[in-house]
Amino acid sequence: MSQIHARTCHICEANCGVLVEVEGREILSIKGNPDHVLSRGHICPKATAIADLQDDPDRLHKPVKKVNGEWQEIGWETAFQEIAAKLKDLKEAGAKPAMYMGNPSAHDYGISTQISTLRRAMGLKNIYSASTLDQIPHHVVQYHMYGHVSLAAVPDIDRCQYLVIVGGNPAASNGSIWTVPDFKKRVKEMQARDGKMIVIDPRRTETAKLADAHHFVKPGTDTALFIGILKAIFEGGHADISRLEQIMDDGWGNIEPAIGGFDMAELSAHCGIAVDDMREIAAQLGADQPAAIYGRMGVSVCEFGTLNQWLIQVINIATGNLDREGGTMVPEPALDTINLVGRGSVRKTQTARGEMPVVMGELPTITFAEEMLREDDERIRSLFVVTGNPVLSAPDGARLDRALEKLDLMVSFDMYVTETSRHADYILPPCGPLEKDHYPFFFGPLAVRNYASYSPAIFDIRDGEKADWEIIAELAREILATDGQDVPNIREPRDVLDNMLQSSPAGLTLAEVEAAPNGIDLGPLRPCMADRLMTEDKLIQCAHPDFLAELQRFAQSLAETRPDVLRLIGRRHVRSNNSWLHNSKRLLKGPERCTLMIHPDDAAGRGLADGDMATVESRVNSVEIVVEVTDDVMLGVVSIPHGFGHGREGVGLSVAAAKPGVSINDLTDPESFDPLSGNAVLNATPVTVAPVRELEAAE
Ligand SMILES: Nc1nc2c(c(=O)[nH]1)N[C@H]1C(S)=C(S)[C@@H](COP(=O)(O)OP(=O)(O)OC[C@H]3O[C@@H](n4cnc5c(=O)[nH]c(N)nc54)[C@H](O)[C@@H]3O)O[C@H]1N2
Ligand SMILES: Nc1nc2c(c(=O)[nH]1)N[C@H]1C(S)=C(S)[C@@H](COP(=O)(O)OP(=O)(O)OC[C@H]3O[C@@H](n4cnc5c(=O)[nH]c(N)nc54)[C@H](O)[C@@H]3O)O[C@H]1N2
Ligand code: SF4
Ligand SMILES: [Mo]
């Protein structure tokens, strides 16, 4: 007899409700849950791949140890004891440990409940993560303006009438720092009530194709666009801060003068967006309607990422759209991580590259390889990689690939032998995805409605296997015991969750949430900024001096001529998720996706036709890739998706091996970064493109 379990998909930030039909341990189907309070039946193709993940023959089930270059299965106890003993020896020799946390750890609340014990046990100072490849500018801005690294205001799409999306592609990504499942239908509903969506992107993306207007922008230049819009807001008389004045500090008065010197025509020439278009966007954002401007990866992972995210907040404030129904609001979820954890921190520290930002205790991942390659006592010699694949996800991955070889001890918490974990001495694999429970710990606070939804595990964990949280908790205790330190009791994730739910304003118990398989809806977002602000004076700090100084740096950069070269950007496809879903047969179906998109005129100028092989070269490296000629990318722009490059030796992904692709991060450059946040620059990489045959002939 088959059974249907309502559950949340854990793969991306959308956290869609799914219905999983099983018979015994066989998965019969995975469908959208029409009754889920947030996703309303929506799913994307990745949800069905959960079955491939659960049953993947390439998945490791037992810890493995590398012996003379070969993987050998070993027992958990042996693995924990050996790792703890090696770490102790290294610590006694003064060797520095480090940790890299990847994206899936944000989707496993169990990991979040245990990781601090492991960090403490390791005596960690060097923590790196995917966040500094992704979103650290948001945290810096939120910390300075609102007093907490995670206090994010998200667009209230269900009541918005004019939504501007800059450098985000939620139709494929399903939203980021914005939990917005069923995005397409929500846009259609907005348009049905005469609302408009405007998209600004160097590629005519899936989201752009849904929009009422799309403007191409030159990669890496959006700061000019934001300043242009803000200037037009002030000059056109569209500013109205009456709604927010009570909670704004007097820094507001510094902003208009600070942008006064910029010239609209010059800004327009820099970013490629017409002055009239900037004025129209300003007028619409400032019109008598709920509106919002939102910017994501395309404007975060660039040299002025923090400045961009600040300007976005300032535009929403100037037009009275922050903390407004239909504008942007801070969610009040059932489990309010923001009120329960500290404000976070933004500091600086010395690295091999000189002084760099440390945000929420995290060092910039762009400096990671050089910390492993440095020759002095500060060299990182032991590394734990928790759910991450930095060889494919961090800039100059090829160098990182070499750096990992120099470690004295490397442990990967992963279910696959990946491009990264192939370098490990030990791999500690978790149980299957349907053998763990789920709560959208970090995503309730980013969701378009206030809600709660808990999913228990569907299957028991098989004998001899463990969940990530257990592996982390048990290893941490072994390390503490080996060091002769006090060993705390394990607090089970469910208990921590129950406690956090009950301590949150909604006061729900885990039992109550669990009893509602479709989730509990706590209603639409509400203006609440006055109560949420965590700055010392409980006011929005409108113009932090770092942001004003960064405006000056941008002004200087405007005066320099920008070399007229091809600029490389990334992309995401709805059937792919960062580097780790290419081993799913269901998802890999269809045409080759790791292609170089290039505009017809740029292709013709280089003698390239659709399907040809091209060499793409940047300062750091070159790759060979098949060409896809399309006018969906702007003239002067080429695009390669990230997360491919599975052809490296020793990778244990047999399905992905059929279409390995190349890694865009063999081209991106860790020398470029956003100085206010330390975030990587992953777009607008200068490249040259030429037919492969020409180069071969020249050799
Ligand atoms: N050029 C370019 N680079 C990018 C980006 C880009 O847009 N362009 N995007 C960046 C962004 S936003 C991100 S978030 C990063 C992602 O960067 P990472 O987090 O470093 O990489 P992922 O591809 O998410 O790799 C996740 C790893 O965790 C493993 N894994 C998956 N689920 C689990 C689990 O439940 N338990 C355990 N133990 N392991 C698991 C997978 O097998 C995989 O090896 O990439 C960044 N890199
Ligand atoms: N299907 C799928 N979904 C995912 C993921 C995935 O890999 N696949 N990854 C998840 C993760 S970890 C994250 S962080 C989110 C990311 O979510 P999003 O940010 O929505 O996704 P991206 O596709 O990176 O969108 C960035 C957009 O910026 C554009 N862009 C590039 N450079 C510039 C620029 O200089 N200016 C402007 N204005 N635009 C630019 C790109 O063309 C792209 O359309 O997606 C999540 N969801
Ligand atoms: S959008 Fe797709 S991958 Fe993301 S949670 Fe929903 S079903 Fe899962
Ligand atoms: Mo991400």
Tab-separated table of C-alpha atoms in Angstrom, residues 242-609:
chain	number	residue	atom	x	y	z
A	242	SER	CA	6.789	61.152	5.719
A	243	ARG	CA	5.867	57.541	6.508
A	244	LEU	CA	9.328	56.650	7.754
A	245	GLU	CA	10.721	59.902	9.151
A	246	GLN	CA	10.040	58.871	12.740
A	247	ILE	CA	12.435	55.963	12.494
A	248	MET	CA	15.176	57.542	10.346
A	249	ASP	CA	18.303	59.186	11.711
A	250	ASP	CA	19.555	62.554	10.488
A	251	GLY	CA	22.072	60.901	8.142
A	252	TRP	CA	19.312	61.119	5.534
A	253	GLY	CA	20.217	64.735	4.899
A	254	ASN	CA	23.684	63.705	3.685
A	255	ILE	CA	22.502	61.540	0.820
A	256	GLU	CA	21.115	64.043	-1.686
A	257	PRO	CA	24.232	66.243	-1.504
A	258	ALA	CA	26.460	63.160	-1.769
A	259	ILE	CA	25.010	62.244	-5.167
A	260	GLY	CA	24.595	65.851	-6.330
A	261	GLY	CA	27.837	65.842	-8.312
A	262	PHE	CA	26.913	62.920	-10.550
A	263	ASP	CA	25.772	63.757	-14.060
A	264	MET	CA	22.739	61.874	-15.392
A	265	ALA	CA	24.133	61.599	-18.927
A	266	GLU	CA	27.429	60.263	-17.644
A	267	LEU	CA	25.669	57.717	-15.413
A	268	SER	CA	23.560	56.625	-18.352
A	269	ALA	CA	26.559	56.229	-20.652
A	270	HIS	CA	28.298	54.115	-18.005
A	271	CYS	CA	25.483	51.615	-17.441
A	272	GLY	CA	23.813	51.727	-20.844
A	273	ILE	CA	20.349	52.634	-19.553
A	274	ALA	CA	18.707	55.739	-21.012
A	275	VAL	CA	18.188	58.776	-18.776
A	276	ASP	CA	14.483	58.715	-19.645
A	277	ASP	CA	14.224	55.094	-18.476
A	278	MET	CA	15.863	55.969	-15.158
A	279	ARG	CA	13.451	58.920	-14.776
A	280	GLU	CA	10.461	56.712	-15.601
A	281	ILE	CA	11.511	54.094	-13.017
A	282	ALA	CA	12.011	56.855	-10.432
A	283	ALA	CA	8.587	58.334	-11.173
A	284	GLN	CA	6.847	54.968	-10.979
A	285	LEU	CA	8.602	53.982	-7.746
A	286	GLY	CA	7.620	57.361	-6.294
A	287	ALA	CA	4.052	57.369	-7.666
A	288	ASP	CA	1.062	56.863	-5.432
A	289	GLN	CA	1.253	53.058	-5.502
A	290	PRO	CA	2.992	50.343	-3.492
A	291	ALA	CA	6.275	49.619	-5.248
A	292	ALA	CA	9.658	48.045	-4.631
A	293	ILE	CA	13.114	47.741	-6.082
A	294	TYR	CA	14.970	44.466	-5.408
A	295	GLY	CA	18.463	43.429	-6.413
A	296	ARG	CA	20.192	40.095	-6.112
A	297	MET	CA	23.257	38.149	-7.290
A	298	GLY	CA	23.861	40.324	-10.349
A	299	VAL	CA	24.260	43.410	-8.163
A	300	SER	CA	25.709	41.706	-5.046
A	301	VAL	CA	28.658	39.775	-6.459
A	302	CYS	CA	30.378	42.757	-8.003
A	303	GLU	CA	32.949	45.329	-7.037
A	304	PHE	CA	30.391	47.786	-5.620
A	305	GLY	CA	28.035	45.121	-4.233
A	306	THR	CA	27.635	46.706	-0.811
A	307	LEU	CA	27.138	50.172	-2.277
A	308	ASN	CA	24.489	48.719	-4.623
A	309	GLN	CA	22.578	47.045	-1.809
A	310	TRP	CA	22.681	50.253	0.241
A	311	LEU	CA	21.393	52.317	-2.708
A	312	ILE	CA	18.524	49.832	-3.164
A	313	GLN	CA	17.483	50.363	0.466
A	314	VAL	CA	17.839	54.125	0.064
A	315	ILE	CA	15.619	54.123	-3.048
A	316	ASN	CA	12.937	52.146	-1.206
A	317	ILE	CA	13.165	54.578	1.726
A	318	ALA	CA	13.161	57.696	-0.483
A	319	THR	CA	9.984	56.572	-2.215
A	320	GLY	CA	8.293	55.596	1.062
A	321	ASN	CA	8.190	51.940	0.041
A	322	LEU	CA	10.235	50.429	2.853
A	323	ASP	CA	8.067	48.952	5.587
A	324	ARG	CA	4.954	49.429	3.508
A	325	GLU	CA	2.321	46.935	2.431
A	326	GLY	CA	3.114	46.153	-1.192
A	327	GLY	CA	6.592	47.621	-0.765
A	328	THR	CA	9.343	45.833	1.158
A	329	MET	CA	8.850	44.531	4.698
A	330	VAL	CA	10.684	42.491	7.298
A	331	PRO	CA	8.836	39.182	7.828
A	332	GLU	CA	7.668	38.039	11.283
A	333	PRO	CA	7.928	34.264	10.941
A	334	ALA	CA	6.853	31.655	13.467
A	335	LEU	CA	10.487	30.964	14.259
A	336	ASP	CA	12.188	34.305	14.517
A	337	THR	CA	15.909	33.634	14.275
A	338	ILE	CA	16.548	37.390	14.204
A	339	ASN	CA	15.298	38.009	17.710
A	340	LEU	CA	16.916	34.848	19.032
A	341	VAL	CA	20.489	35.336	17.851
A	342	GLY	CA	22.880	38.248	18.255
A	343	ARG	CA	23.102	41.213	15.868
A	344	GLY	CA	26.166	39.752	14.154
A	345	SER	CA	29.315	41.722	13.457
A	346	VAL	CA	31.240	43.580	10.784
A	347	ARG	CA	34.970	43.810	11.537
A	348	LYS	CA	38.340	43.765	9.819
A	349	THR	CA	41.246	41.365	10.194
A	350	GLN	CA	44.718	40.746	8.807
A	351	THR	CA	45.012	38.108	6.087
A	352	ALA	CA	47.738	37.098	3.645
A	353	ARG	CA	46.273	39.790	1.430
A	354	GLY	CA	46.362	42.509	4.087
A	355	GLU	CA	43.385	43.851	6.017
A	356	MET	CA	40.057	42.316	4.938
A	357	PRO	CA	36.451	42.457	6.194
A	358	VAL	CA	35.156	39.699	8.482
A	359	VAL	CA	31.377	39.648	8.509
A	360	MET	CA	29.506	37.397	10.961
A	361	GLY	CA	32.901	35.892	11.785
A	362	GLU	CA	33.419	34.822	8.168
A	363	LEU	CA	36.560	35.560	6.220
A	364	PRO	CA	36.352	36.261	2.493
A	365	THR	CA	36.519	33.036	0.475
A	366	ILE	CA	38.518	34.896	-2.204
A	367	THR	CA	41.466	34.750	0.232
A	368	PHE	CA	40.986	31.050	1.038
A	369	ALA	CA	43.491	29.552	-1.448
A	370	GLU	CA	46.287	31.925	-0.517
A	371	GLU	CA	45.836	31.129	3.178
A	372	MET	CA	46.479	27.465	2.314
A	373	LEU	CA	49.397	28.320	0.036
A	374	ARG	CA	51.207	30.843	2.269
A	375	GLU	CA	54.566	29.680	3.576
A	376	ASP	CA	54.571	31.106	7.122
A	377	ASP	CA	53.196	29.772	10.435
A	378	GLU	CA	49.765	31.184	9.652
A	379	ARG	CA	49.218	28.675	6.833
A	380	ILE	CA	45.962	26.722	7.034
A	381	ARG	CA	46.956	23.081	7.410
A	382	SER	CA	43.707	21.348	8.339
A	383	LEU	CA	40.316	21.915	6.766
A	384	PHE	CA	36.767	20.709	7.311
A	385	VAL	CA	34.444	21.255	4.335
A	386	VAL	CA	30.826	21.046	5.428
A	387	THR	CA	28.386	20.650	2.489
A	388	GLY	CA	30.479	22.671	0.062
A	389	ASN	CA	32.254	22.426	-3.254
A	390	PRO	CA	34.508	25.486	-3.436
A	391	VAL	CA	36.631	24.037	-6.269
A	392	LEU	CA	33.652	24.707	-8.540
A	393	SER	CA	32.040	27.593	-6.655
A	394	ALA	CA	34.890	29.949	-5.755
A	395	PRO	CA	36.868	32.146	-8.154
A	396	ASP	CA	40.044	30.616	-9.589
A	397	GLY	CA	38.834	27.182	-8.562
A	398	ALA	CA	41.800	25.604	-10.348
A	399	ARG	CA	44.178	27.295	-7.890
A	400	LEU	CA	42.018	26.213	-4.968
A	401	ASP	CA	42.155	22.694	-6.395
A	402	ARG	CA	45.955	22.819	-6.094
A	403	ALA	CA	45.901	24.483	-2.676
A	404	LEU	CA	43.779	21.692	-1.158
A	405	GLU	CA	46.526	19.212	-2.043
A	406	LYS	CA	48.872	20.964	0.390
A	407	LEU	CA	46.699	20.338	3.472
A	408	ASP	CA	47.865	17.987	6.214
A	409	LEU	CA	44.295	16.998	7.063
A	410	MET	CA	41.109	17.488	5.085
A	411	VAL	CA	37.683	16.180	6.062
A	412	SER	CA	34.628	16.557	3.790
A	413	PHE	CA	31.064	16.243	4.998
A	414	ASP	CA	29.500	15.210	1.700
A	415	MET	CA	27.650	12.290	0.170
A	416	TYR	CA	29.725	12.330	-3.027
A	417	VAL	CA	33.333	12.253	-4.127
A	418	THR	CA	33.218	15.701	-5.695
A	419	GLU	CA	35.732	18.046	-7.311
A	420	THR	CA	36.450	19.230	-3.756
A	421	SER	CA	36.002	16.136	-1.582
A	422	ARG	CA	38.307	14.091	-3.855
A	423	HIS	CA	41.135	15.927	-2.057
A	424	ALA	CA	39.925	14.879	1.395
A	425	ASP	CA	41.573	12.355	3.689
A	426	TYR	CA	38.148	11.416	5.064
A	427	ILE	CA	34.643	11.845	3.675
A	428	LEU	CA	31.796	11.617	6.183
A	429	PRO	CA	28.538	11.058	4.251
A	430	PRO	CA	25.050	11.894	5.569
A	431	CYS	CA	21.896	9.812	5.265
A	432	GLY	CA	19.518	10.374	2.331
A	433	PRO	CA	17.426	13.538	2.004
A	434	LEU	CA	14.127	11.840	2.864
A	435	GLU	CA	15.668	10.374	6.023
A	436	LYS	CA	15.977	13.769	7.677
A	437	ASP	CA	13.443	16.240	9.013
A	438	HIS	CA	13.250	19.820	7.743
A	439	TYR	CA	12.406	23.302	8.970
A	440	PRO	CA	12.946	26.496	6.909
A	441	PHE	CA	15.082	27.961	9.686
A	442	PHE	CA	16.751	30.743	7.672
A	443	PHE	CA	13.981	31.189	5.116
A	444	GLY	CA	10.910	31.913	7.249
A	445	PRO	CA	12.553	35.283	7.965
A	446	LEU	CA	12.731	35.939	4.190
A	447	ALA	CA	9.316	34.657	3.105
A	448	VAL	CA	6.532	36.584	1.385
A	449	ARG	CA	4.070	35.482	4.073
A	450	ASN	CA	4.551	34.804	7.753
A	451	TYR	CA	4.379	31.066	8.211
A	452	ALA	CA	5.661	27.834	9.744
A	453	SER	CA	6.074	24.402	8.204
A	454	TYR	CA	7.805	21.349	9.650
A	455	SER	CA	8.486	18.080	7.814
A	456	PRO	CA	9.375	14.918	9.690
A	457	ALA	CA	11.613	12.358	7.990
A	458	ILE	CA	9.759	9.995	5.638
A	459	PHE	CA	12.137	7.034	5.926
A	460	ASP	CA	14.145	5.714	8.867
A	461	ILE	CA	17.872	6.171	8.637
A	462	ARG	CA	19.434	2.885	7.523
A	463	ASP	CA	21.558	0.957	10.002
A	464	GLY	CA	25.070	2.286	10.177
A	465	GLU	CA	24.203	5.660	8.638
A	466	LYS	CA	23.847	9.061	10.298
A	467	ALA	CA	22.326	12.474	9.689
A	468	ASP	CA	24.698	15.407	9.168
A	469	TRP	CA	23.855	16.824	12.590
A	470	GLU	CA	24.759	13.562	14.313
A	471	ILE	CA	28.046	13.315	12.435
A	472	ILE	CA	28.936	16.880	13.408
A	473	ALA	CA	27.820	16.469	17.023
A	474	GLU	CA	29.654	13.168	17.519
A	475	LEU	CA	32.863	14.307	15.868
A	476	ALA	CA	32.843	17.512	17.943
A	477	ARG	CA	32.558	15.451	21.123
A	478	GLU	CA	35.345	13.117	20.084
A	479	ILE	CA	37.622	16.103	19.417
A	480	LEU	CA	36.780	17.650	22.806
A	481	ALA	CA	37.327	14.331	24.600
A	482	THR	CA	40.665	13.751	22.833
A	483	ASP	CA	41.725	17.239	23.922
A	484	GLY	CA	40.726	16.472	27.525
A	485	GLN	CA	38.038	19.177	27.459
A	486	ASP	CA	34.523	19.068	28.920
A	487	VAL	CA	32.120	17.237	26.635
A	488	PRO	CA	28.626	18.794	26.597
A	489	ASN	CA	25.480	16.709	26.115
A	490	ILE	CA	23.996	16.666	22.643
A	491	ARG	CA	20.893	18.823	22.276
A	492	GLU	CA	18.781	17.188	19.623
A	493	PRO	CA	17.744	19.488	16.768
A	494	ARG	CA	14.050	18.895	17.382
A	495	ASP	CA	14.394	20.092	20.971
A	496	VAL	CA	16.267	23.206	19.899
A	497	LEU	CA	13.615	23.858	17.257
A	498	ASP	CA	10.740	23.428	19.695
A	499	ASN	CA	12.421	25.772	22.121
A	500	MET	CA	13.055	28.425	19.464
A	501	LEU	CA	9.489	28.230	18.180
A	502	GLN	CA	8.098	28.686	21.666
A	503	SER	CA	10.445	31.600	22.381
A	504	SER	CA	9.337	33.420	19.218
A	505	PRO	CA	6.484	35.967	19.336
A	506	ALA	CA	3.968	33.575	17.705
A	507	GLY	CA	4.635	31.131	20.568
A	508	LEU	CA	3.836	27.947	18.623
A	509	THR	CA	5.050	24.543	19.779
A	510	LEU	CA	6.736	22.086	17.433
A	511	ALA	CA	3.839	19.682	18.060
A	512	GLU	CA	1.377	22.308	16.794
A	513	VAL	CA	3.436	22.989	13.676
A	514	GLU	CA	3.950	19.281	13.036
A	515	ALA	CA	0.217	18.693	13.241
A	516	ALA	CA	-0.243	20.974	10.182
A	517	PRO	CA	1.368	19.133	7.240
A	518	ASN	CA	0.465	21.955	4.827
A	519	GLY	CA	2.077	24.545	7.082
A	520	ILE	CA	0.544	27.233	9.296
A	521	ASP	CA	-0.185	30.579	7.665
A	522	LEU	CA	0.275	33.529	10.008
A	523	GLY	CA	-0.906	36.016	7.414
A	524	PRO	CA	0.595	38.606	5.079
A	525	LEU	CA	3.631	40.655	6.034
A	526	ARG	CA	3.010	43.755	8.160
A	527	PRO	CA	4.887	47.015	8.606
A	528	CYS	CA	6.922	46.370	11.761
A	529	MET	CA	10.240	48.132	11.254
A	530	ALA	CA	9.829	50.422	14.276
A	531	ASP	CA	9.696	47.364	16.542
A	532	ARG	CA	12.353	45.410	14.690
A	533	LEU	CA	15.174	47.938	14.398
A	534	MET	CA	18.206	46.823	16.399
A	535	THR	CA	20.467	49.833	15.930
A	536	GLU	CA	21.491	51.442	19.215
A	537	ASP	CA	19.169	54.432	18.816
A	538	LYS	CA	16.413	52.272	17.271
A	539	LEU	CA	16.587	54.445	14.152
A	540	ILE	CA	17.545	53.512	10.600
A	541	GLN	CA	21.142	54.563	10.149
A	542	CYS	CA	20.580	56.096	6.725
A	543	ALA	CA	24.072	56.985	5.567
A	544	HIS	CA	26.889	55.047	7.225
A	545	PRO	CA	30.209	56.840	6.559
A	546	ASP	CA	31.594	53.751	4.755
A	547	PHE	CA	28.780	53.979	2.213
A	548	LEU	CA	29.307	57.693	1.620
A	549	ALA	CA	33.045	57.096	1.181
A	550	GLU	CA	32.297	54.263	-1.239
A	551	LEU	CA	30.206	56.682	-3.328
A	552	GLN	CA	33.355	58.766	-3.702
A	553	ARG	CA	35.332	55.718	-4.787
A	554	PHE	CA	32.645	54.978	-7.356
A	555	ALA	CA	32.817	58.577	-8.596
A	556	GLN	CA	36.549	58.150	-9.139
A	557	SER	CA	36.055	54.864	-10.977
A	558	LEU	CA	33.552	56.603	-13.286
A	559	ALA	CA	36.253	58.990	-14.366
A	560	GLU	CA	38.449	56.119	-15.536
A	561	THR	CA	37.783	54.681	-18.985
A	562	ARG	CA	36.356	51.205	-18.896
A	563	PRO	CA	38.223	48.901	-21.271
A	564	ASP	CA	35.998	47.859	-24.137
A	565	VAL	CA	36.254	44.076	-23.703
A	566	LEU	CA	33.830	41.186	-23.572
A	567	ARG	CA	32.389	40.719	-20.082
A	568	LEU	CA	31.569	37.254	-18.760
A	569	ILE	CA	28.499	36.713	-16.551
A	570	GLY	CA	27.054	33.544	-14.996
A	571	ARG	CA	23.593	32.034	-15.147
A	572	ARG	CA	21.328	29.559	-13.396
A	573	HIS	CA	19.035	27.052	-15.031
A	574	VAL	CA	15.857	25.777	-13.436
A	575	ARG	CA	17.081	22.157	-13.851
A	576	SER	CA	20.366	22.737	-12.065
A	577	ASN	CA	21.387	23.799	-8.554
A	578	ASN	CA	24.874	25.164	-8.032
A	579	SER	CA	27.341	22.282	-8.487
A	580	TRP	CA	25.528	19.328	-7.045
A	581	LEU	CA	22.449	18.259	-8.956
A	582	HIS	CA	24.110	17.199	-12.175
A	583	ASN	CA	24.150	13.568	-11.065
A	584	SER	CA	20.371	13.359	-11.405
A	585	LYS	CA	19.268	11.563	-14.579
A	586	ARG	CA	15.946	13.391	-14.488
A	587	LEU	CA	17.585	16.808	-14.398
A	588	LEU	CA	20.403	16.148	-16.838
A	589	LYS	CA	17.923	15.278	-19.604
A	590	GLY	CA	17.674	17.767	-22.459
A	591	PRO	CA	20.179	19.854	-24.406
A	592	GLU	CA	23.715	20.673	-23.253
A	593	ARG	CA	23.377	23.499	-20.735
A	594	CYS	CA	26.990	24.387	-20.098
A	595	THR	CA	27.367	26.609	-23.172
A	596	LEU	CA	28.895	29.995	-23.891
A	597	MET	CA	26.017	32.316	-24.763
A	598	ILE	CA	27.205	35.030	-27.125
A	599	HIS	CA	25.445	37.767	-29.107
A	600	PRO	CA	25.224	37.123	-32.903
A	601	ASP	CA	27.340	40.203	-33.721
A	602	ASP	CA	30.049	39.265	-31.212
A	603	ALA	CA	30.038	35.711	-32.591
A	604	ALA	CA	30.213	36.838	-36.212
A	605	GLY	CA	33.044	39.251	-35.434
A	606	ARG	CA	35.065	36.316	-34.129
A	607	GLY	CA	34.121	33.858	-36.844
A	608	LEU	CA	32.062	31.771	-34.429
A	609	ALA	CA	28.845	29.943	-35.277
